[in-house]
Structures are given as C-alpha cells and as structure tokens.
Tab-separated table of C-alpha atoms in Angstrom:
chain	number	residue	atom	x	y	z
A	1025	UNK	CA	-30.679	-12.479	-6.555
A	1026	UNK	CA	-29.814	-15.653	-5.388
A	1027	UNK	CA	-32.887	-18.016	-4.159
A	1028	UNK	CA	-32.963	-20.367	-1.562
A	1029	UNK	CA	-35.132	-23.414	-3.053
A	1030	UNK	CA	-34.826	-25.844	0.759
A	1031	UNK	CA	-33.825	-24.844	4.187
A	1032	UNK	CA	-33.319	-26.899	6.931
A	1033	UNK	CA	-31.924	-26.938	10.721
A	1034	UNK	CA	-31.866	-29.699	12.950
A	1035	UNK	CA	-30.527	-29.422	16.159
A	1036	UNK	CA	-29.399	-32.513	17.961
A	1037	UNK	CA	-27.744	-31.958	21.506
A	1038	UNK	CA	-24.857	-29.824	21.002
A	1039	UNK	CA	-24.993	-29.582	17.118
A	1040	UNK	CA	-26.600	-27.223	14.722
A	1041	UNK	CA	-27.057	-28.123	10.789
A	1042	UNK	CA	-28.112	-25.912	7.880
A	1043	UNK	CA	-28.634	-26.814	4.638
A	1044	UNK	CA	-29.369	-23.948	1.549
A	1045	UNK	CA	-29.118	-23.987	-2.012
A	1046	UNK	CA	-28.831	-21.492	-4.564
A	1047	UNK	CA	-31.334	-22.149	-7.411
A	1048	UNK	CA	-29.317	-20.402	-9.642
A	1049	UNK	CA	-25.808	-21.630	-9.358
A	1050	UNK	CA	-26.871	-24.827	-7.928
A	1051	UNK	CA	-24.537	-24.205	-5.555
A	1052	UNK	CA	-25.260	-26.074	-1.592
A	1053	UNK	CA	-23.658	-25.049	1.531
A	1054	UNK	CA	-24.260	-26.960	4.703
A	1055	UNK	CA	-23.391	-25.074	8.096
A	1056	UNK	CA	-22.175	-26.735	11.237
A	1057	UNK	CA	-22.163	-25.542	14.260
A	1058	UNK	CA	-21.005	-26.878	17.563
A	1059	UNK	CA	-19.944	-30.199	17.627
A	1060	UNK	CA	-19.365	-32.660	15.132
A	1061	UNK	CA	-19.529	-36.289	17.645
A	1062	UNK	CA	-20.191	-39.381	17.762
A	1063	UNK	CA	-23.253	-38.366	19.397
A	1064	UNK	CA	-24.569	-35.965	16.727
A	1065	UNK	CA	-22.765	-37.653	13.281
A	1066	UNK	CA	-24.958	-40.334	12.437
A	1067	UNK	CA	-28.367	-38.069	12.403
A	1068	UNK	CA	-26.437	-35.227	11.184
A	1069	UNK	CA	-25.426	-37.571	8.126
A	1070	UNK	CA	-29.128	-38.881	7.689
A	1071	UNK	CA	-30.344	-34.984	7.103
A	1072	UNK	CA	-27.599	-34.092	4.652
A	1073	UNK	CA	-28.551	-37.476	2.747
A	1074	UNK	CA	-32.026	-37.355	2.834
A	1075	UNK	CA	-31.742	-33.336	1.607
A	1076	UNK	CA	-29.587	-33.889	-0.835
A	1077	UNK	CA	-31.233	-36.264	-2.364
A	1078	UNK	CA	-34.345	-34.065	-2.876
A	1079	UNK	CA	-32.437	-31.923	-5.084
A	1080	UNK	CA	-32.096	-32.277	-8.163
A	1081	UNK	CA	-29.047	-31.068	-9.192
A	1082	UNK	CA	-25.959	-30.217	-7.346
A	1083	UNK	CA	-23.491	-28.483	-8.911
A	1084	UNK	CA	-20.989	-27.767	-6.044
A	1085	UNK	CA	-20.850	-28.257	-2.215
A	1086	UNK	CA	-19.397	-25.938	0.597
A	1087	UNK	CA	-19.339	-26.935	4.261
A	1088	UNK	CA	-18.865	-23.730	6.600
A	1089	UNK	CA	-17.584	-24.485	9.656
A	1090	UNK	CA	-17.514	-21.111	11.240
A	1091	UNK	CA	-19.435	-22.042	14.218
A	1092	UNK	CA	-17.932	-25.441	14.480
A	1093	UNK	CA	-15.994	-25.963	17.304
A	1094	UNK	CA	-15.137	-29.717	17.812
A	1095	UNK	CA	-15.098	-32.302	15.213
A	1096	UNK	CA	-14.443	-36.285	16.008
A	1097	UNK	CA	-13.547	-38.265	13.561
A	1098	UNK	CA	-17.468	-39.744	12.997
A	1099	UNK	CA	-17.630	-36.035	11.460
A	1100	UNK	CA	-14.808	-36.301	9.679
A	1101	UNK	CA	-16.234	-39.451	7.908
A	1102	UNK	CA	-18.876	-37.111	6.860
A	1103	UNK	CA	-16.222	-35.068	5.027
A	1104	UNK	CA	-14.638	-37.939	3.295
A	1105	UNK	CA	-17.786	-38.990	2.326
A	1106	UNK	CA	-18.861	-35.625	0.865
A	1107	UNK	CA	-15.615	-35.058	-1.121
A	1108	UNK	CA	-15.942	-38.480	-2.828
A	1109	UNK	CA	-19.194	-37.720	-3.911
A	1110	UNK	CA	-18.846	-33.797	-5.251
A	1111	UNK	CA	-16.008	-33.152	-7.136
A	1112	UNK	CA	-16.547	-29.260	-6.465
A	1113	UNK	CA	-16.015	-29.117	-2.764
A	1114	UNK	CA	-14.185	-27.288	-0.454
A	1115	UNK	CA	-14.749	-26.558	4.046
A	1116	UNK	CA	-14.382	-23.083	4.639
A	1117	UNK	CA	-13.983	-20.628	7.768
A	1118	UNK	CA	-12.786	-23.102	9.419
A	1119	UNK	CA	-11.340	-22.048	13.280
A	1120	UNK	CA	-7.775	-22.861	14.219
A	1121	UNK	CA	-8.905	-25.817	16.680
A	1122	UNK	CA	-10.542	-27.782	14.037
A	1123	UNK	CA	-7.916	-26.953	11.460
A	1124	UNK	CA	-5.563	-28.396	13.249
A	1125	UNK	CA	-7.776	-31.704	13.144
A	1126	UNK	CA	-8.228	-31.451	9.567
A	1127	UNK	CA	-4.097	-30.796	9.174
A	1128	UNK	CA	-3.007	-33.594	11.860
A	1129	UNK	CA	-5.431	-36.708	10.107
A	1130	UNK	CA	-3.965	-35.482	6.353
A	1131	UNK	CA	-7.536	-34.286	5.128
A	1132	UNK	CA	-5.967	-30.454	4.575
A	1133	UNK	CA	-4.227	-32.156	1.299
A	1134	UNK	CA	-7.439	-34.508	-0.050
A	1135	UNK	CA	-9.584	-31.262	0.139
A	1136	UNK	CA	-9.603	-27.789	-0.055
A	1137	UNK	CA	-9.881	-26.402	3.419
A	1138	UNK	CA	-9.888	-22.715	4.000
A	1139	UNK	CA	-9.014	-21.056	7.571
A	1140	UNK	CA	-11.219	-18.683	8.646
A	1141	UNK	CA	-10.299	-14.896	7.938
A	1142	UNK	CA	-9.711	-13.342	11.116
A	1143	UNK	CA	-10.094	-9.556	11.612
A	1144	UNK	CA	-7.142	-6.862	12.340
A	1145	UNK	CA	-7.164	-3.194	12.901
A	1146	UNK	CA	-4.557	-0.975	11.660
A	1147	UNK	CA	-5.747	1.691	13.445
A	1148	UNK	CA	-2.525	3.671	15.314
A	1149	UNK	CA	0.134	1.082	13.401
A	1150	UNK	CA	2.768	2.590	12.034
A	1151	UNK	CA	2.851	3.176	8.163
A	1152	UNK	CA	5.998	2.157	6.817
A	1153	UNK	CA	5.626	1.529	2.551
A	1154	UNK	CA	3.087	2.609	0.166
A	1155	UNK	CA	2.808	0.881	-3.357
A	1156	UNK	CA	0.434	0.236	-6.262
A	1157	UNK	CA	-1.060	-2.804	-4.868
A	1158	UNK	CA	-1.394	-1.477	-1.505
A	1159	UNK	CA	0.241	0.253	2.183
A	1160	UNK	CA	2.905	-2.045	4.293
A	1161	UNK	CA	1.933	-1.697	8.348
A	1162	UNK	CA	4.239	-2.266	11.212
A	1163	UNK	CA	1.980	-4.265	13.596
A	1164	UNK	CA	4.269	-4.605	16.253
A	1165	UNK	CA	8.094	-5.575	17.223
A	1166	UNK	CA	7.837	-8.585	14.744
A	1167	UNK	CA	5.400	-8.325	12.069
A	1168	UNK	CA	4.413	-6.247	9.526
A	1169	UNK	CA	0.795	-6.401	7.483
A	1170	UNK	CA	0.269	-5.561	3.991
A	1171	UNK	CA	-2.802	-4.470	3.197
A	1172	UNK	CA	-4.156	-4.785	-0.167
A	1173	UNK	CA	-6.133	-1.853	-2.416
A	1174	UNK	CA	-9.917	-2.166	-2.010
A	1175	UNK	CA	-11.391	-4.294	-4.762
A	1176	UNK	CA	-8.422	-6.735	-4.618
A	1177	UNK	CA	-10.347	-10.638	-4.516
A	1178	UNK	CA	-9.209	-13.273	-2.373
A	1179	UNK	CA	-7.727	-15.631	-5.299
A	1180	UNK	CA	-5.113	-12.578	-6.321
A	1181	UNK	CA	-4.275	-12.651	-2.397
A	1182	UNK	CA	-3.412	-16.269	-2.835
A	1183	UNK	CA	-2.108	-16.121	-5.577
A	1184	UNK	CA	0.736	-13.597	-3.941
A	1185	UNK	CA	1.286	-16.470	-1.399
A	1186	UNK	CA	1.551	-19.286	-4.284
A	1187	UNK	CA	4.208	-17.344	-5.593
A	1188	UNK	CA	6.124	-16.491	-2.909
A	1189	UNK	CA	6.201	-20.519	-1.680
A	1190	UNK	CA	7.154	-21.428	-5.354
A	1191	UNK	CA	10.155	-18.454	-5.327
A	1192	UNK	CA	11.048	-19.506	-1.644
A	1193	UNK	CA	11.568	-23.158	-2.442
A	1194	UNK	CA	14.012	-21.670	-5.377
A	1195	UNK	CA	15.991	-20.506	-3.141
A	1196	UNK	CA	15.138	-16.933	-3.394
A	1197	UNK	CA	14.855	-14.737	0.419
A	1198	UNK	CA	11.563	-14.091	0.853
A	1199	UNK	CA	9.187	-14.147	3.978
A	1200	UNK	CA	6.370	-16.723	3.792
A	1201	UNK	CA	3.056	-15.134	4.891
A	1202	UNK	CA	1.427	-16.914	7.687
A	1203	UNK	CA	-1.874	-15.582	8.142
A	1204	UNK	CA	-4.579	-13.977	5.726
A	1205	UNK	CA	-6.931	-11.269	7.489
A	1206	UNK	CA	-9.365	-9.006	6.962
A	1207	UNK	CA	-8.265	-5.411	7.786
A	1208	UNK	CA	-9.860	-2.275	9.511
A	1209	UNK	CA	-8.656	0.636	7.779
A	1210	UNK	CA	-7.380	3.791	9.541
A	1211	UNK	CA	-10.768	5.790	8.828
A	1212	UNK	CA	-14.202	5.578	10.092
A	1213	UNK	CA	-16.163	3.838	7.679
A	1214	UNK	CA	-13.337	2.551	4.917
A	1215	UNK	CA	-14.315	-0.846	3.907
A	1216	UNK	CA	-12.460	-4.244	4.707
A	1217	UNK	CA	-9.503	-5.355	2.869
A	1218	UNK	CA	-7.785	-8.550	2.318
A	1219	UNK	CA	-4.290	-8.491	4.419
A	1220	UNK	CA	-1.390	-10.391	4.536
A	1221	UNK	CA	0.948	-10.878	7.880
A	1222	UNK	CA	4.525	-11.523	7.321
A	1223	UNK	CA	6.758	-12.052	10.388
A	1224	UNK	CA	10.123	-10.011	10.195
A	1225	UNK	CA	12.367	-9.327	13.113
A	1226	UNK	CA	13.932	-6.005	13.236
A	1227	UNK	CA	13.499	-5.184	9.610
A	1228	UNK	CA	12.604	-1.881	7.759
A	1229	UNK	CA	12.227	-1.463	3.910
A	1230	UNK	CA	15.953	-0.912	2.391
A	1231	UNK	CA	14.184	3.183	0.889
A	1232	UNK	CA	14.441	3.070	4.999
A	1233	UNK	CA	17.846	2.322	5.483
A	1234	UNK	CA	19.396	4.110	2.905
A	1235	UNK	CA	17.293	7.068	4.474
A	1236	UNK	CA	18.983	6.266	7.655
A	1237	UNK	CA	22.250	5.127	6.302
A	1238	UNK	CA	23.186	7.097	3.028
A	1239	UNK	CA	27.136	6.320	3.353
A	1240	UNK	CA	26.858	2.514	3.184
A	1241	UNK	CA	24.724	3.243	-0.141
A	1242	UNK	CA	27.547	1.430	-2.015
A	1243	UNK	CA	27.577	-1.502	0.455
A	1244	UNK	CA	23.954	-2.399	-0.444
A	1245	UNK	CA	23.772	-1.562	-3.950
A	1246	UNK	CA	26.237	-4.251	-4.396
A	1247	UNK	CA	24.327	-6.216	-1.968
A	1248	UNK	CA	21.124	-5.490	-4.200
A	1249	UNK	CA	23.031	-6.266	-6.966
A	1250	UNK	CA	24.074	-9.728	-6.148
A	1251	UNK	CA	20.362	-10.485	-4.783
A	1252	UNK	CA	19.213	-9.757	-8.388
A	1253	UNK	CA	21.789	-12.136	-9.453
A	1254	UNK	CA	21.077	-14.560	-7.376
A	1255	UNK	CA	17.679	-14.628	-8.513
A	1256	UNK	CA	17.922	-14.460	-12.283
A	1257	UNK	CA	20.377	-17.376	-11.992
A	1258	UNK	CA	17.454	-19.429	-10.944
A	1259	UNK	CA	16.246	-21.960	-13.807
A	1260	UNK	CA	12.125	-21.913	-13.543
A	1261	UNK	CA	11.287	-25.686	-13.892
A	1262	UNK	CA	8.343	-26.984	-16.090
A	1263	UNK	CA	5.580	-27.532	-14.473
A	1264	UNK	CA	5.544	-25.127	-11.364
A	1265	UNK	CA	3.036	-22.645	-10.544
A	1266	UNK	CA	5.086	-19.530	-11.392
A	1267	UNK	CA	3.835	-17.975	-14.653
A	1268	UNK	CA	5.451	-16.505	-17.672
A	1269	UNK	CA	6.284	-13.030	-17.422
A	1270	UNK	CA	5.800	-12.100	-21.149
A	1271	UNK	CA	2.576	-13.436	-21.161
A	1272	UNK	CA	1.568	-11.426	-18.373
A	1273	UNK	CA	2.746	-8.444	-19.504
A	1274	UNK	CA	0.888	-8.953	-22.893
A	1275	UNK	CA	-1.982	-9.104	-20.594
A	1276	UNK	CA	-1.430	-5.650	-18.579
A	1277	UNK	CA	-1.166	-4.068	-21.947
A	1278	UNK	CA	-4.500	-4.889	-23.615
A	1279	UNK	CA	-5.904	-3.571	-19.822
A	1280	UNK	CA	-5.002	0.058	-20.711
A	1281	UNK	CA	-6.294	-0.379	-24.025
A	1282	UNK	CA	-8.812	2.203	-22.749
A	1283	UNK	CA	-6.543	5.040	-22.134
A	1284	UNK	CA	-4.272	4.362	-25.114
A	1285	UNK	CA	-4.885	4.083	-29.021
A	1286	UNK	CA	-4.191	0.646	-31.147
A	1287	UNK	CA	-0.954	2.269	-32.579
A	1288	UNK	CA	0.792	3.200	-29.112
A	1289	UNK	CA	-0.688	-0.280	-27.494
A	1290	UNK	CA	1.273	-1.569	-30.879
A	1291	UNK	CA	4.721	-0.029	-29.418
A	1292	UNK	CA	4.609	-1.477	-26.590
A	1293	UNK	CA	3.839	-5.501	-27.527
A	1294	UNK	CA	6.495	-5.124	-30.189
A	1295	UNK	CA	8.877	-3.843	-27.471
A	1296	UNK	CA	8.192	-7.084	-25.653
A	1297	UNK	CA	7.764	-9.452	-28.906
A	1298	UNK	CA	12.116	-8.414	-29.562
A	1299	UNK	CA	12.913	-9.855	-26.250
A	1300	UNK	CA	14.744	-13.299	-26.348
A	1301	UNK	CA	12.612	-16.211	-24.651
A	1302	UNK	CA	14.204	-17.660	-21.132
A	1303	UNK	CA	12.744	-19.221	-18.063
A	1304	UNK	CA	15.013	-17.350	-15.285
A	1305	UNK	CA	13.202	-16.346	-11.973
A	1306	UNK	CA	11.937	-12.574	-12.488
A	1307	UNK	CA	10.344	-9.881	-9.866
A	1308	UNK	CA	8.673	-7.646	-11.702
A	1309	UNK	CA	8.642	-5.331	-9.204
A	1310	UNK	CA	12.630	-5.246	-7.474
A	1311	UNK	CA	12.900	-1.810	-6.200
A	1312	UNK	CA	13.686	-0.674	-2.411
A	1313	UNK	CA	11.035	-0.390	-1.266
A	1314	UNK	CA	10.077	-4.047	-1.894
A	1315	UNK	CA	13.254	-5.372	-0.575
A	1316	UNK	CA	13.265	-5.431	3.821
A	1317	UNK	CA	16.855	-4.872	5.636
A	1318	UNK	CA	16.800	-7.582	8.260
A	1319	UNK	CA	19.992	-7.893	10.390
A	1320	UNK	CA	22.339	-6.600	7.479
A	1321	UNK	CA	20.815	-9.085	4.697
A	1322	UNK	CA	18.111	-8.017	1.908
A	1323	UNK	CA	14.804	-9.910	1.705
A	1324	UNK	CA	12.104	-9.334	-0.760
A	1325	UNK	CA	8.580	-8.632	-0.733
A	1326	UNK	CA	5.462	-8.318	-2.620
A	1327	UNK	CA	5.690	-11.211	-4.735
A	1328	UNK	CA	2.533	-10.508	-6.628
A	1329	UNK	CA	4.333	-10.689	-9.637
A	1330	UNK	CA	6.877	-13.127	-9.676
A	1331	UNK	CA	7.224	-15.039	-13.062
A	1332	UNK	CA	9.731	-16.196	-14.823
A	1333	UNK	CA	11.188	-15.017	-18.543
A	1334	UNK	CA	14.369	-13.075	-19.987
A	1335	UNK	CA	16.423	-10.784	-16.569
A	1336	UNK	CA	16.230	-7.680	-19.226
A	1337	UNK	CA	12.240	-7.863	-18.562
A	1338	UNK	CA	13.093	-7.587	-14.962
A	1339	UNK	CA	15.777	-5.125	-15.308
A	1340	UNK	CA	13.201	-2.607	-17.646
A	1341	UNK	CA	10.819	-3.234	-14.606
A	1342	UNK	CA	13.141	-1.767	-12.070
A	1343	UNK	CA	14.417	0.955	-14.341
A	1344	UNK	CA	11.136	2.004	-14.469
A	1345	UNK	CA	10.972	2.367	-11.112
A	1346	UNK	CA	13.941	3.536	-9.614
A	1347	UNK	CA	14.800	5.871	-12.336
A	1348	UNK	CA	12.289	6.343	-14.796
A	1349	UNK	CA	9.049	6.458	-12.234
A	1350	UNK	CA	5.895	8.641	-13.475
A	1351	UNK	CA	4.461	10.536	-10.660
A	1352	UNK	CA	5.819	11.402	-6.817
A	1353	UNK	CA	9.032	9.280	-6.634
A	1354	UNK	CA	9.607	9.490	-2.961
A	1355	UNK	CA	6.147	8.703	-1.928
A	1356	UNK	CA	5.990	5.746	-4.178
A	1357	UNK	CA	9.571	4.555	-3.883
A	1358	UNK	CA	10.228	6.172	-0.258
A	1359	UNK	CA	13.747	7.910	-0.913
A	1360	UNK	CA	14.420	11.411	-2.703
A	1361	UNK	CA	14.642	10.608	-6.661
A	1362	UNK	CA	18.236	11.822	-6.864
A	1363	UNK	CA	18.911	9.223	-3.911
A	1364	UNK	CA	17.080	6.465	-5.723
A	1365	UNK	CA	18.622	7.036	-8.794
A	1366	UNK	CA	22.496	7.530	-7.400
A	1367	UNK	CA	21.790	3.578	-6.178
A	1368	UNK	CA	20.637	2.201	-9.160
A	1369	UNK	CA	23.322	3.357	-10.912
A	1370	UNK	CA	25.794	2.018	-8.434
A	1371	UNK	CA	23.517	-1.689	-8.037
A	1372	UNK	CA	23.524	-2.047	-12.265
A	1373	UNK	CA	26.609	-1.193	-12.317
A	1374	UNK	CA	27.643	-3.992	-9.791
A	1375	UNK	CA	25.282	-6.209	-11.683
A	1376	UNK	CA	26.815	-6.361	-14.866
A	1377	UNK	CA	30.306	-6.161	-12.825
A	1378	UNK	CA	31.895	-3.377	-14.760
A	1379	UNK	CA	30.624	-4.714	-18.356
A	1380	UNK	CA	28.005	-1.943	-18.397
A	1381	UNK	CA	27.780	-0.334	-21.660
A	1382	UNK	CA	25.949	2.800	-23.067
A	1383	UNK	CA	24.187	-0.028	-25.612
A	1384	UNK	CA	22.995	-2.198	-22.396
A	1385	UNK	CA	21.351	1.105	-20.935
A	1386	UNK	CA	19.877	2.245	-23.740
A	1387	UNK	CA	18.452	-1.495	-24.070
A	1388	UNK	CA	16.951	-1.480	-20.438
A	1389	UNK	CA	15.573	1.919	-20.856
A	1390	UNK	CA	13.919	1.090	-24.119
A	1391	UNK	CA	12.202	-2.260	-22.620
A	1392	UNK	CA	11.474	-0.143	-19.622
A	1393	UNK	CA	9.032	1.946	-21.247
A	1394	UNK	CA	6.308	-0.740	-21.603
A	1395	UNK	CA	6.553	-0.615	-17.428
A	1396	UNK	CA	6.128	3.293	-17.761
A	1397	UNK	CA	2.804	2.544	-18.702
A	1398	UNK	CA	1.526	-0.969	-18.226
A	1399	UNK	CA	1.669	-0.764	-14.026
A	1400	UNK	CA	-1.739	1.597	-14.749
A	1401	UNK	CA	-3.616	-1.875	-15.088
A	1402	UNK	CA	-2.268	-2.283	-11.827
A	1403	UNK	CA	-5.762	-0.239	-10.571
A	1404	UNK	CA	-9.059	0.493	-12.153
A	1405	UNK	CA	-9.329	3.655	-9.687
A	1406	UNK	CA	-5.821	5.611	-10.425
A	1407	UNK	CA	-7.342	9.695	-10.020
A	1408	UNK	CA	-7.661	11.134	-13.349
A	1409	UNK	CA	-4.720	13.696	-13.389
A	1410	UNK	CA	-2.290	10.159	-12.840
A	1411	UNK	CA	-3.562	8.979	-16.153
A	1412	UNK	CA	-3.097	12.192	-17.936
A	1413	UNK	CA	0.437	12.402	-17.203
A	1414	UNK	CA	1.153	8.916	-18.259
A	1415	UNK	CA	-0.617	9.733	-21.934
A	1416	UNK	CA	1.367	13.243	-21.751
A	1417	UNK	CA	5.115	11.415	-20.619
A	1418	UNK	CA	4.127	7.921	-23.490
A	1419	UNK	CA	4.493	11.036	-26.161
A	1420	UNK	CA	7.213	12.517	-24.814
A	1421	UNK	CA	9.264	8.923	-24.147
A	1422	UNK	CA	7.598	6.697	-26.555
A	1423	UNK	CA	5.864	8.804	-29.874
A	1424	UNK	CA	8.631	11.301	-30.099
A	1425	UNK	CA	11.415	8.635	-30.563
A	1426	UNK	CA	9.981	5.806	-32.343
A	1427	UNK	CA	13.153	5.347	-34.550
A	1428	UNK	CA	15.513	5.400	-31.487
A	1429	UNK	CA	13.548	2.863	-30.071
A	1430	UNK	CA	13.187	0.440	-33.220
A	1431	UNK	CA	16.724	0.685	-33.594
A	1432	UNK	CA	17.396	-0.426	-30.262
A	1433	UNK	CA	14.867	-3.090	-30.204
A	1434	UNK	CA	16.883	-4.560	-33.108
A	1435	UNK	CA	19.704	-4.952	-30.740
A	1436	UNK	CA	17.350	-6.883	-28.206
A	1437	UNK	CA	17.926	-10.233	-29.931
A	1438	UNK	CA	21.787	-10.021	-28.991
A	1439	UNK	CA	21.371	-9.766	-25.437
A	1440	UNK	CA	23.414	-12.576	-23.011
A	1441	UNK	CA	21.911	-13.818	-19.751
C-alpha cells in the first residue's frame, strides 16, 4: 500500500494546498483548491518549495486541480515553474473554467493538462450498437456515447481519440470525440466505465438503415465500397501516431496463446508473415455497424484500431465480420446474417469494380481466418462457451484445410493494391 511520508495544508484566504507523497513510487501530488491569486501565489509557492525540498527524491509531480476554481496568472507562474523543474509532470481534473485559462495563455501544449472526467448516466438512453469493445448509446437528438467494456484503462480510451484525429486529418469521415466521461451503467450497482461522446446529427448505424431501408442495399454497398476505397488510398506518412497493423496483429495472437496450442498460434502468424508490406490507412474493424448514416453519407466509428499496412489485412478483417462472424451475427453486427452477407457481396464486389475473382476471395477468406480468432484478445472475460466454439470452428476452418490454405498463402505475395 502506498505510504504517505509528509502531509501538509495551508490555507490562506480563499486557497487550500495539499501536498502528499508516495514513498514508494516517489510520486508527489499537490492539490489546489479555490483560488490560485495574486493574493494566495506567493505563500502558496513558499510551501511547495520549502516541502519539496525536504524530500529527498522526487520522481514525478501531479497538480490536481479538482477543487480549483480560479487561477491568475501569479498561479500560473507556479505551473511554469513546476514543469521546468520535473520532467514527469502533468495538471489533472482540471474544471472547464480553468481549462480554458490553461488553453487561452498556450500552457495546454507546454504541459500535459487533463480535463476533469465528468459523470453521465445511461440510464433510460436508448441502446443502439453492441460490439467487442463495448455498447453505442443515443444520449439525445445529437449525440451518441460509447461506452467502453469494464476493465478498459484510460490510455486505450485515448488512444481511440489519437487515432481518430490522426485518420481525420487524412482525410478519412470520422467524428472527433469531444468529451471523455465516466458512465453510470443501466444496473444498480455496475461499476463506472470510461465513455466517449461523439456529436452526430440525425445519424443511426448503417446495420440500422439497411434494417429500415433493405431496397437501397445496392446504393450503399457501393457507397461502402467507395468509403473503403477512399481510405486504403490514403498513404500513412512516417512519423505519425497511427501504428502498424501487422505488428498489432502479431500482438493479438500471442494474447490467445492461452486458449490455443504453439502449432495453431503457428498458422495464424504465417498467414500474416505472406502478406506484402504497405503503409495504406486500414480499419480493422469496417463493418456496419461501425459505419453511422448521417444525412445520406457514411461515417465511421470506433477507431480503436486504426493502423496502417496492406488493404487485404483490412479486407480479411471485414470478411470476418460480415460473413465469416463466430457467434450471434445479428446481435454483434445488428442485421440478419443472410442480410449482412447479401451486402458484402454486393460492397466487394463494387470494390474491386467487377475484377473480383474466385482467387481474390479465396485470398480474403484465407487472411480472414487469423480475425476468426485473434478479436478473442479483444476481452479477458469472453463466457466460456464463446471460447469453445472458436477452438471447435479454428478446426473446422483452419486444421482441417491446412493445404488449401498454404496454397493460397503462396498466392498472397501477388496481390495489387
């Protein structure tokens, strides 16, 4: 357990200051509270210095500014003068007034400065999307909420909004989220999870519309089509924060080491070691129901994955999904199987504008099966029957035609962007 080694308030007017550290990590958080003046600055500065000091070592330093309402910029010279001194530092919870001090003066972009998580219920809001990673909410007339699995950390939350900025400035459609919150589940007791709030106007998830809409199925598979296009048309530049996607998938493959043996976890890396390099923009995850229908035009969603490598990565991935899917299609995908499967065969179809070929399935389906099985590192909680039809289906798909599959894997190196 972590042990406090000083404590210390001082109270000056309007102003409250705490100072702890963690003996262990060496870690030091100072706590404001009130306001941050010209009248309460300079002694505020004297404690921190004089308490710091005492300690011996200081390994990183956190100012919470939960309970600080006003900061002048005397207090914001105590900032400056912190991050100069501690490499490792960072303000956190801080409330939207103050932010917006931190944001107008430029010191949101010479330190790490993290909002404070405000709570949301989802209690009575409409459920419209259910995934691996989580359940989509409609808040109200103009935004939706998606609500992460329990368990998932802050840093993959940001991580999701990293990569949707770096695909947005691409050029790809996707909604930027504008608020992170911490979300009351729909049952008594259920613990907080980490939430994202996306503002779309009018838009449902396309497994939705094609509900709705079935005869303009051919309108938006082409429309799908073209988005996927559009997308793996995109160069990846050097140096951006978007990560590769055959490296990831390596990655996902050693994390089901547990339900699979060495020799079937072999099958699966060599189906990803035959496909050609590249550095075009890739999903991971482009099926309907991660693709919104907003006035007539197709946006995407859940970004958790985006990457870039080879479009036949990306193409396996939504095979997987839209035809290939282990487990209850329409409650995963949102559409009846049959209807979810007519539309991919119209949207690759429009993709490879009429060049489709029986060898470019059987090449998509082949690097699809390392999705079959590699979205189960998706969750360390999947129920036990889900994992036994995964190891039942990998024999079926994968042991039964390992000759079919190393023949087509030869063909992998042959494939044109």
């Amino acid at each position: 357990m972590p042990t406090e080694c000083t404590f210390y308030m001082a109270q000056e007017m309007n102003m409250t200051c705490n100072i702890v550290q963690n003996i262990d990590t060496k870690e030091v958080i100072i706590s404001f509270a009130g306001h941050l003046d010209t009248a309460t600055s300079a002694e505020a500065n004297a404690k921190i210095n004089r308490e710091l000091a005492d300690m011996v070592q200081v390994n990183s330093l956190i100012c919470d500014a939960m309970e600080l309402e006003y900061i002048s910029s005397s207090g914001l010279r105590i900032l400056l003068s912190l991050t100069k001194r501690f490499k490792d530092f960072r303000v956190i919870n801080v409330q939207s007034q103050v932010y917006e001090v931190l944001e107008t003066t430029g010191f949101t972009k010479i330190m790490t400065v993290e909002r404070a998580v405000r709570r949301l219920s989802v209690k009575g809001c409409r459920l419209i999307g259910i995934g691996n990673v989580g359940k989509v909410y409609r808040l109200d007339g103009d935004t939706i909420i998606k609500v992460f699995r329990e368990g998932t950390t802050m840093e993959e939350v940001r991580r999701e909004i990293t990569l949707s900025k770096e695909a947005f400035v691409l050029g790809m459609p996707t909604p930027i989220s504008f608020d992170v919150v911490k979300v009351v589940l729909e049952s008594e007791g259920s613990p907080e999870c980490y939430g994202l709030v996306y503002e779309l106007l009018k838009a449902k998830t396309l497994s939705t519309f094609l509900k709705q809409h079935p005869e303009r199925l051919d309108e938006f598979a082409m429309k799908f089509a073209d988005l996927y296009r559009q997308m793996h048309e995109i160069e990846v530049p050097v140096g951006t924060g978007i990560p590769s996607a055959i490296e990831h998938e390596h990655r996902q493959i050693e994390h089901i080491r547990r339900y699979f043996s060495e020799e079937s976890l072999n099958i699966l890396h060599g189906i990803l070691d035959c496909i050609p390099p590249a550095g075009r923009l890739l999903h991971l995850d482009l099926q309907t129901k991660n693709v919104m229908v907003q006035d007539d035009e197709l946006m995407l969603i859940d970004m958790g994955e985006v990457s870039y490598g080879n479009p036949l990565l990306d193409l396996g991935h939504s095979y997987s999904s839209m035809v290939g899917l282990i487990g209850d299609y329409e409650k995963t995908i949102g559409i009846p199987r049959e209807l979810g499967q007519r539309f991919w065969d119209k949207a690759i179809r429009c993709y490879f504008d009429g060049r489709m070929s029986k060898d470019i399935k059987a090449q998509i389906e082949v690097v699809s099966l390392v999705r079959n099985f590699s979205w189960l590192a998706l969750s360390d909680s999947f129920p036990q029957n889900v994992i036994e039809e995964c190891k039942a289906t990998f024999n079926e798909r994968v042991a039964m035609r390992i000759d079919y599959i190393k023949d087509v894997c030869q063909t992998l190196s042959d494939w044109k962007l």
